[in-house]
Amino acid sequence: TQSTRPQRLLSAVQKNATRGDPCSVVKAIDQFCRSKEWAMNVGDEKGCILDSVVSELNPTTVLELGTYCGYSTVRIANLLPPHAKLITLEFNPDFAAIARQVIAWSGLEEKVQLVEGASGDLIPKIKQDFGVQTFDLVFLDHWKDRYLPDTKLMEACGLLRKGSILLADNVICPGTPDYLEYVRSSPRYESQYFKSHLEYTKVEDGLEKSVFLG
Ligand SMILES: Cc1ccc(Cc2cc(O)c(O)c(C(=O)NC/C=C/[C@H]3O[C@@H](n4cnc5c(N)ncnc54)[C@H](O)[C@@H]3O)c2)cc1
Ligand SMILES: [Mg+2]
């Protein structure tokens, strides 16, 4: 049977990256996407912005919406302090299976909890089921029309505290207009746009960093 793109991405990691070396896993995926097949990872250019936000914040609790193949999961987990926790939500079981193997290859499974399911169903269960009260950082990179409803859901479930940071991918391309309007106009957020490019291309895209003011 034909392999899928995530399966070919995983094979490239297993072939070209060193087990237990997260940086080599990130490099192997970027090289695969640049030279073989484009895939919707946050990528190396926006990835550097992601790295700087994570490093500056030094978060102990992180939520990622949309694991896909685990590229940004590995990038974030690699920068977390000991005992910090990254919960990543993915509803496609095939993508989740690939991501688990990518995360395992990087040796970061201790820091990552990949939960299979839809964000809309899982977010209300996080406090009781996963022992997290609030998140220091949320990375949004799932279906673009879910950014706004899930942000409102996180607010309603008390998962954000004063100073929590939302970092959203693709606010230009594919674009998340309703989310952008919300975080930029709401008095409860202080928002900042980091101009960049759509992964592995010259098309404009960027990340929006929004601090929840409580
Ligand atoms: C026009 C156009 C098309 C594509 C692009 C290129 C481009 C560039 C990018 O960086 C992109 O992030 C995207 C993009 O579409 N990302 C969607 C990512 C989904 C992943 O998240 C999973 N998921 C989706 N909703 C949920 C949900 N509720 N709960 C849990 N998991 C969810 C899915 O199972 C996938 O694993 C596209 C640019 C322009
Ligand atoms: Mg994206």
PDB file of N, CA and C and ligand atoms in Angstrom, residues 40 42 46 141 144 147 169-170 199, ligand 2:
ATOM      1  N   MET A  40       3.142  20.718   6.719  1.00  0.00           N
ATOM      2  CA  MET A  40       2.688  21.897   7.461  1.00  0.00           C
ATOM      3  C   MET A  40       3.240  21.978   8.887  1.00  0.00           C
ATOM      4  N   VAL A  42       5.597  24.023  11.658  1.00  0.00           N
ATOM      5  CA  VAL A  42       5.836  25.463  11.825  1.00  0.00           C
ATOM      6  C   VAL A  42       7.125  25.861  11.101  1.00  0.00           C
ATOM      7  N   LYS A  46       9.876  30.274  11.357  1.00  0.00           N
ATOM      8  CA  LYS A  46       8.934  30.582  12.451  1.00  0.00           C
ATOM      9  C   LYS A  46       9.339  29.819  13.722  1.00  0.00           C
ATOM     10  N   ASP A 141      -1.973  25.651  16.591  1.00  0.00           N
ATOM     11  CA  ASP A 141      -1.538  25.320  15.230  1.00  0.00           C
ATOM     12  C   ASP A 141      -2.434  24.253  14.620  1.00  0.00           C
ATOM     13  N   LYS A 144      -7.676  26.285  11.558  1.00  0.00           N
ATOM     14  CA  LYS A 144      -7.625  27.736  11.817  1.00  0.00           C
ATOM     15  C   LYS A 144      -8.960  28.287  12.314  1.00  0.00           C
ATOM     16  N   TYR A 147      -9.223  28.255  16.309  1.00  0.00           N
ATOM     17  CA  TYR A 147      -8.415  29.085  17.236  1.00  0.00           C
ATOM     18  C   TYR A 147      -9.314  29.899  18.171  1.00  0.00           C
ATOM     19  N   ASP A 169       0.126  30.142  15.269  1.00  0.00           N
ATOM     20  CA  ASP A 169       0.760  30.014  13.961  1.00  0.00           C
ATOM     21  C   ASP A 169      -0.244  30.402  12.869  1.00  0.00           C
ATOM     22  N   ASN A 170       0.254  30.808  11.701  1.00  0.00           N
ATOM     23  CA  ASN A 170      -0.556  30.989  10.493  1.00  0.00           C
ATOM     24  C   ASN A 170      -1.596  32.087  10.548  1.00  0.00           C
ATOM     25  N   GLU A 199       6.072  28.303   6.260  1.00  0.00           N
ATOM     26  CA  GLU A 199       7.192  27.355   6.345  1.00  0.00           C
ATOM     27  C   GLU A 199       7.689  26.910   4.961  1.00  0.00           C
TER      28      GLU A 199
HETATM   29 MG    MG B   2       0.845  25.892  11.181  1.00  0.00          MG
END
